[in-house]
Coordinates of C-alpha atoms and ligand atoms in Angstrom, one line a residue:
M1 CA -15.0 -17.2 9.7
N2 CA -14.3 -13.7 8.7
L3 CA -12.3 -13.5 5.7
F4 CA -10.2 -10.2 5.1
D5 CA -7.7 -8.7 2.8
Y6 CA -4.3 -7.9 4.0
V7 CA -2.1 -5.0 2.6
R8 CA 1.2 -3.7 3.5
P9 CA 1.5 -0.2 2.0
A10 CA 4.9 1.6 1.4
S11 CA 3.8 5.2 2.1
V12 CA 1.2 7.1 4.0
A13 CA -0.4 8.0 0.8
E14 CA -0.8 4.3 -0.4
A15 CA -2.1 3.5 3.2
V16 CA -4.8 6.3 3.0
A17 CA -5.8 4.9 -0.5
A18 CA -6.0 1.4 0.6
A19 CA -8.0 2.3 3.6
A20 CA -10.6 4.1 1.5
S21 CA -12.4 0.9 0.8
P22 CA -15.6 0.1 2.9
G23 CA -14.7 -2.0 6.0
A24 CA -10.9 -1.3 5.9
A25 CA -9.1 -0.9 9.3
Y26 CA -5.5 0.2 10.2
L27 CA -3.4 -2.5 11.9
A28 CA -0.6 -1.1 14.1
G29 CA 0.6 -2.8 17.2
G30 CA -2.6 -4.9 17.1
T31 CA -2.8 -5.1 20.9
N32 CA -6.6 -4.1 20.8
L33 CA -7.7 -4.8 17.2
L34 CA -6.5 -8.2 17.1
D35 CA -8.2 -9.1 20.3
L36 CA -11.3 -7.6 19.0
M37 CA -11.1 -9.7 15.6
K38 CA -10.6 -12.9 17.6
G39 CA -13.7 -12.3 19.7
G40 CA -15.9 -11.5 16.7
T41 CA -16.5 -7.9 17.9
E42 CA -14.4 -6.3 15.0
R43 CA -14.8 -7.8 11.4
P44 CA -12.8 -5.8 9.1
A45 CA -13.0 -6.5 5.4
R46 CA -9.4 -5.3 4.8
L47 CA -6.5 -4.8 7.3
V48 CA -4.0 -2.1 6.1
D49 CA -0.7 -2.8 7.9
I50 CA 1.0 0.5 8.7
T51 CA 3.8 -0.9 10.9
R52 CA 6.4 -0.6 8.4
L53 CA 5.5 2.9 7.0
P54 CA 8.7 5.1 7.0
G55 CA 9.1 8.1 9.2
L56 CA 6.3 7.4 11.8
D57 CA 8.5 5.9 14.4
R58 CA 10.3 9.2 15.3
I59 CA 10.3 11.3 18.5
E60 CA 11.4 14.7 17.6
M61 CA 12.5 17.2 20.3
Q62 CA 12.4 20.2 18.1
D63 CA 14.5 23.5 18.4
D64 CA 11.3 25.7 19.1
G65 CA 10.3 23.5 22.1
T66 CA 7.5 21.5 20.5
I67 CA 7.7 17.8 20.7
R68 CA 6.5 15.6 17.7
I69 CA 5.8 11.9 18.3
G70 CA 5.2 9.7 15.3
A71 CA 2.0 7.4 15.5
M72 CA 4.2 4.4 15.2
V73 CA 6.4 5.1 18.2
R74 CA 5.9 2.1 20.6
N75 CA 4.7 3.2 24.2
A76 CA 7.9 1.6 25.8
D77 CA 10.2 3.6 23.6
L78 CA 8.5 6.9 24.4
A79 CA 8.4 6.4 28.0
R80 CA 12.1 5.5 28.1
H81 CA 13.2 8.2 25.7
P82 CA 15.5 10.3 28.1
A83 CA 14.8 13.7 26.7
F84 CA 11.0 13.2 26.6
A85 CA 10.7 11.7 29.8
K86 CA 12.7 14.6 31.3
A87 CA 10.4 17.1 29.5
C88 CA 7.0 15.3 30.2
P89 CA 7.4 13.1 33.2
A90 CA 3.7 12.6 33.9
V91 CA 3.3 11.3 30.4
A92 CA 6.2 8.8 30.8
E93 CA 4.5 7.8 34.2
A94 CA 1.2 7.2 32.6
L95 CA 2.7 5.2 29.9
L96 CA 4.7 3.1 32.3
S97 CA 1.5 2.4 34.4
G98 CA -0.4 0.9 31.5
A99 CA -0.6 -2.8 30.5
S100 CA 2.3 -4.8 30.8
P101 CA 5.9 -4.6 29.7
Q102 CA 5.2 -7.0 26.6
L103 CA 2.3 -4.8 25.6
R104 CA 4.0 -1.6 26.0
N105 CA 6.7 -3.0 23.8
A106 CA 4.2 -3.8 21.1
A107 CA 1.5 -0.9 21.4
T108 CA 1.7 2.4 19.6
V109 CA 1.2 5.9 20.3
G110 CA -1.5 6.1 17.5
G111 CA -3.1 2.9 18.6
N112 CA -3.4 4.1 22.2
L113 CA -5.6 6.8 21.1
M114 CA -7.6 4.5 18.9
Q115 CA -8.3 1.7 21.6
Q116 CA -11.7 0.8 22.3
T117 CA -13.5 1.0 25.6
R118 CA -13.1 -2.0 27.9
C119 CA -16.9 -2.1 28.7
A120 CA -17.4 -5.8 28.9
Y121 CA -20.7 -5.7 27.1
F122 CA -19.0 -4.0 24.1
Y123 CA -16.7 -7.0 23.8
D124 CA -19.4 -9.6 24.1
P125 CA -21.2 -9.9 20.7
H126 CA -24.3 -11.5 22.4
S127 CA -24.8 -8.2 24.4
A128 CA -26.8 -5.3 23.1
C129 CA -24.3 -2.2 22.6
N130 CA -24.9 1.0 20.7
R131 CA -21.3 1.5 20.3
R132 CA -21.0 -1.8 18.4
Q133 CA -24.2 -1.6 16.5
E134 CA -26.1 1.6 16.3
G135 CA -29.6 1.7 17.8
A136 CA -29.1 -1.7 19.6
G137 CA -29.3 -0.5 23.1
C138 CA -27.0 -0.7 26.0
D139 CA -26.9 -3.7 28.3
A140 CA -24.6 -2.0 30.6
R141 CA -27.3 0.3 31.8
D142 CA -28.9 -2.6 33.8
G143 CA -25.5 -4.5 34.1
D144 CA -22.2 -4.3 35.9
T145 CA -21.4 -0.6 36.1
R146 CA -18.4 -0.6 38.4
N147 CA -16.0 0.7 35.9
H148 CA -18.4 3.0 34.0
A149 CA -18.6 6.7 33.5
V150 CA -19.6 9.3 36.2
L151 CA -19.0 12.4 33.9
G152 CA -20.2 13.2 30.4
W153 CA -22.3 9.9 29.9
S154 CA -25.8 9.6 28.6
D155 CA -28.3 6.6 28.3
S156 CA -26.8 5.9 24.9
C157 CA -23.5 4.8 26.5
I158 CA -21.9 4.9 29.7
A159 CA -18.4 3.5 28.8
T160 CA -15.1 5.1 29.7
H161 CA -12.0 5.6 27.7
P162 CA -9.4 3.3 28.9
S163 CA -6.0 5.0 28.0
D164 CA -3.6 6.3 30.7
F165 CA -1.3 8.0 28.1
C166 CA -4.1 10.3 26.9
V167 CA -4.9 11.7 30.3
P168 CA -1.7 13.9 30.7
L169 CA -1.7 14.4 26.9
A170 CA -5.1 16.2 27.3
A171 CA -4.0 18.3 30.2
L172 CA -0.8 19.4 28.0
D173 CA -3.1 20.5 25.0
A174 CA -1.7 17.8 22.7
M175 CA -2.6 18.2 19.0
V176 CA -3.4 15.1 16.7
E177 CA -2.1 15.1 13.2
I178 CA -4.3 13.2 10.7
E179 CA -3.8 12.4 7.1
G180 CA -6.8 11.4 5.0
P181 CA -8.4 11.2 1.5
E182 CA -9.0 15.0 1.8
G183 CA -5.4 15.7 2.8
A184 CA -3.8 16.5 6.1
R185 CA -5.4 18.2 9.2
E186 CA -5.1 18.4 12.8
T187 CA -7.3 18.6 15.8
P188 CA -6.8 19.1 19.6
L189 CA -6.8 15.7 21.6
T190 CA -9.5 17.1 23.9
S191 CA -12.0 17.4 20.9
F192 CA -10.8 14.1 19.2
Y193 CA -13.4 12.2 21.3
S194 CA -16.9 13.2 21.1
L195 CA -19.2 12.3 24.3
P196 CA -22.4 10.3 24.1
D197 CA -25.5 12.3 23.4
D198 CA -29.2 11.3 23.5
T199 CA -29.0 9.4 20.3
A200 CA -25.4 8.4 19.7
P201 CA -22.7 6.6 21.8
G202 CA -19.9 9.0 20.8
G203 CA -16.6 8.1 19.1
V204 CA -13.5 9.5 17.4
D205 CA -13.2 12.4 15.0
L206 CA -12.0 10.5 12.2
A207 CA -13.5 10.2 8.6
P208 CA -13.3 6.8 6.6
G209 CA -9.8 6.4 5.4
E210 CA -8.1 9.0 7.9
M211 CA -5.3 7.9 10.0
I212 CA -3.4 9.4 12.9
T213 CA 0.2 10.1 11.8
A214 CA 1.8 12.0 14.8
L215 CA 1.0 13.7 18.1
R216 CA 2.3 17.0 18.8
L217 CA 3.0 18.8 22.3
P218 CA 3.2 22.5 22.4
R219 CA 6.4 24.3 23.6
D220 CA 5.1 25.0 27.2
A221 CA 4.7 21.3 27.9
A222 CA 8.1 21.2 29.4
S223 CA 7.5 24.2 31.6
F224 CA 5.5 21.7 34.1
A225 CA 8.2 19.1 34.2
S226 CA 9.5 19.8 37.8
H227 CA 6.0 19.4 39.4
A228 CA 4.1 16.6 37.3
R229 CA 2.4 13.4 38.3
Y230 CA 0.3 10.8 37.1
L231 CA -1.7 8.6 39.7
K232 CA -3.6 5.7 38.7
L233 CA -5.9 3.7 41.1
R234 CA -6.6 0.2 39.9
E235 CA -7.7 -3.2 41.3
R236 CA -4.2 -4.7 41.2
T237 CA -0.9 -2.8 40.9
S238 CA 0.0 -3.9 37.4
Y239 CA -1.5 -4.8 34.2
A240 CA -5.0 -3.3 35.0
F241 CA -7.2 -0.5 33.6
A242 CA -7.7 2.4 35.8
I243 CA -10.7 2.7 38.0
V244 CA -9.8 6.3 38.2
S245 CA -6.5 8.2 37.5
A246 CA -5.4 11.8 37.7
A247 CA -2.8 13.9 35.8
V248 CA -1.6 17.0 37.4
M249 CA 0.9 19.5 36.3
L250 CA 1.8 22.6 38.1
R251 CA 4.2 25.6 37.2
M252 CA 5.4 27.0 40.5
Q253 CA 6.7 30.6 41.0
E254 CA 8.0 31.7 44.3
G255 CA 5.6 29.1 46.4
V256 CA 2.6 30.1 44.3
I257 CA 0.8 28.0 41.5
A258 CA 1.4 30.1 38.4
E259 CA -0.5 27.7 36.1
A260 CA -2.2 24.2 36.6
R261 CA -3.1 21.5 34.3
I262 CA -5.6 18.9 35.4
A263 CA -7.2 15.7 33.8
L264 CA -8.9 12.8 35.1
G265 CA -9.0 9.2 33.4
G266 CA -11.5 6.4 34.0
V267 CA -14.4 8.7 34.6
A268 CA -15.8 9.6 31.1
A269 CA -15.7 8.6 27.3
R270 CA -12.7 10.8 26.9
P271 CA -9.9 12.1 29.2
W272 CA -11.5 14.6 31.5
R273 CA -9.7 17.9 31.4
S274 CA -10.9 20.3 33.9
V275 CA -10.1 23.9 33.1
I276 CA -12.5 25.1 36.0
A277 CA -10.3 23.2 38.5
E278 CA -7.1 24.7 36.9
A279 CA -8.5 28.1 37.3
R280 CA -9.2 27.5 41.1
L281 CA -5.6 26.7 41.6
R282 CA -4.2 29.8 39.7
A283 CA -2.2 32.2 41.7
G284 CA -3.0 30.1 45.0
A285 CA -0.5 28.8 47.5
P286 CA -0.7 24.9 47.7
D287 CA -2.5 23.8 50.7
A288 CA -5.2 21.1 51.5
D289 CA -8.2 23.7 51.3
L290 CA -7.1 24.8 47.8
F291 CA -6.6 21.3 46.7
A292 CA -10.0 20.2 48.1
S293 CA -11.7 23.1 46.2
A294 CA -10.0 22.0 42.9
A295 CA -11.2 18.5 43.3
E296 CA -14.7 19.7 43.9
A297 CA -14.5 21.8 40.8
A298 CA -13.2 18.8 38.7
L299 CA -15.9 16.5 39.8
Q300 CA -18.7 19.2 39.2
G301 CA -21.7 17.6 37.6
A302 CA -20.5 13.9 38.2
Q303 CA -23.4 11.5 38.5
P304 CA -23.1 7.8 38.9
S305 CA -24.3 5.9 35.8
G306 CA -25.2 2.9 38.1
A307 CA -23.7 1.3 41.2
N308 CA -20.5 3.3 40.8
A309 CA -20.9 6.5 43.0
F310 CA -17.9 5.4 44.8
K311 CA -15.8 6.5 41.7
I312 CA -16.8 10.1 42.4
I313 CA -15.2 9.9 45.9
L314 CA -12.2 8.0 44.6
A315 CA -11.5 10.5 41.8
S316 CA -11.7 13.4 44.3
R317 CA -9.3 11.8 46.7
L318 CA -7.0 10.6 44.0
L319 CA -6.9 14.0 42.5
I320 CA -6.0 15.7 45.9
R321 CA -3.3 13.1 46.4
A322 CA -2.0 13.8 42.9
L323 CA -1.9 17.6 43.7
E324 CA 0.0 17.1 46.9
R325 CA 2.5 14.8 45.0
A326 CA 2.9 17.4 42.2
A327 CA 3.4 20.3 44.6
E328 CA 6.1 18.3 46.3
G329 CA 7.9 17.9 42.9
T330 CA 8.5 15.4 40.3
P331 CA 10.5 12.4 41.9
A332 CA 14.2 12.3 40.4
R333 CA 13.6 8.6 39.7
M334 CA 10.3 7.0 38.6
P335 CA 8.8 4.8 41.2
A336 CA 9.6 1.1 40.7
L337 CA 6.0 0.5 40.3
P338 CA 5.0 3.8 38.6
A339 CA 1.9 5.6 39.6
S340 CA 0.9 3.0 42.4
V341 CA -0.7 5.2 44.8
F342 CA 0.6 3.2 47.7
A343 CA 4.3 3.4 46.5
S344 CA 6.7 5.9 47.8
D345 CA 9.0 7.6 45.2
T346 CA 11.6 5.2 45.9
G347 CA 9.1 2.4 44.8
V348 CA 9.1 1.0 48.5
S349 CA 5.5 0.2 49.6
A350 CA 4.3 2.9 51.9
H351 CA 1.2 1.3 53.3
V352 CA 0.9 -1.3 55.9
Ligands
SF4_401 FE1 -21.9 -0.4 24.6 FE2 -21.3 1.9 25.7 FE3 -23.4 0.4 26.5 FE4 -20.9 -0.5 26.9 S1 -21.8 1.3 27.9 S2 -22.7 -1.7 26.3 S3 -19.9 0.3 25.2 S4 -23.3 1.4 24.5

């Protein structure tokens, strides 16, 4: 049995001080950490419960157009916040496509960023895993690679980041606000995750004791609201992680794409923003050739990490479909099964 301390600080400063001790972990919604503890994958010496810290549960639509989301805002509350969903519909769509209603009620914005990969070998304490134990090796390399990376991987680790929420956030230039023993700082979400290299499996840009306090979206995030989609392909239509997903946001002017934002999920150890694909779309009229060219650019350099070459084709096709849907316009109503690629905008199944 793993014995651990449990503390419930009253302020962010107290939380940071409590988490400075070796082996401490922050507890928010607990939807990933508690599973990892039950399975023996995580064995914290101390849990610092931040669920009741004041001020971290606010969604602030600020006068200058920026949007600040406290780290303890629950996923369901953010997705159903009328002003936020109107400004950032692809983010709301991504949130609603994740997990189950019960989990979305418990899971937090900060915890979503911090969730671990769903690589099965990571969750099995008897498998070799560099991400769990430095230098141990990677059993996934000769194992089941169906859900593993096709971009940005190395022999150290081929895992993918499982978040839906982070994919449109990366496309929208979200910033992560962090508090720690050395004070406050912020970093772009696209830099928050390091990719694996020859010697290390990658991870998050957090020093010991640091915690995420908020996310911030820049003022131009809402300028994509009328042409924004998040599509997710999964093995069943709810309560499953993405095999691949795509966030697309377009700012249209007189029938031409003035600006595009593109990120893919399920393909790498971080949400995969493609500025090359975005540049291909800029100043173009939306059509099949342009979308195919953008998809080719987004998947540039993709390589199977095992028996998963199919993911490259799927990601390309899904991105093209997301581009088509975004060009048609954001639906007035969210689909009943958000982000099912088989659902029409009214939620009625469109496939036979
Ligand atoms: Fe661990 Fe990464 Fe290998 Fe999975 S792919 S076993 S997370 S090192």
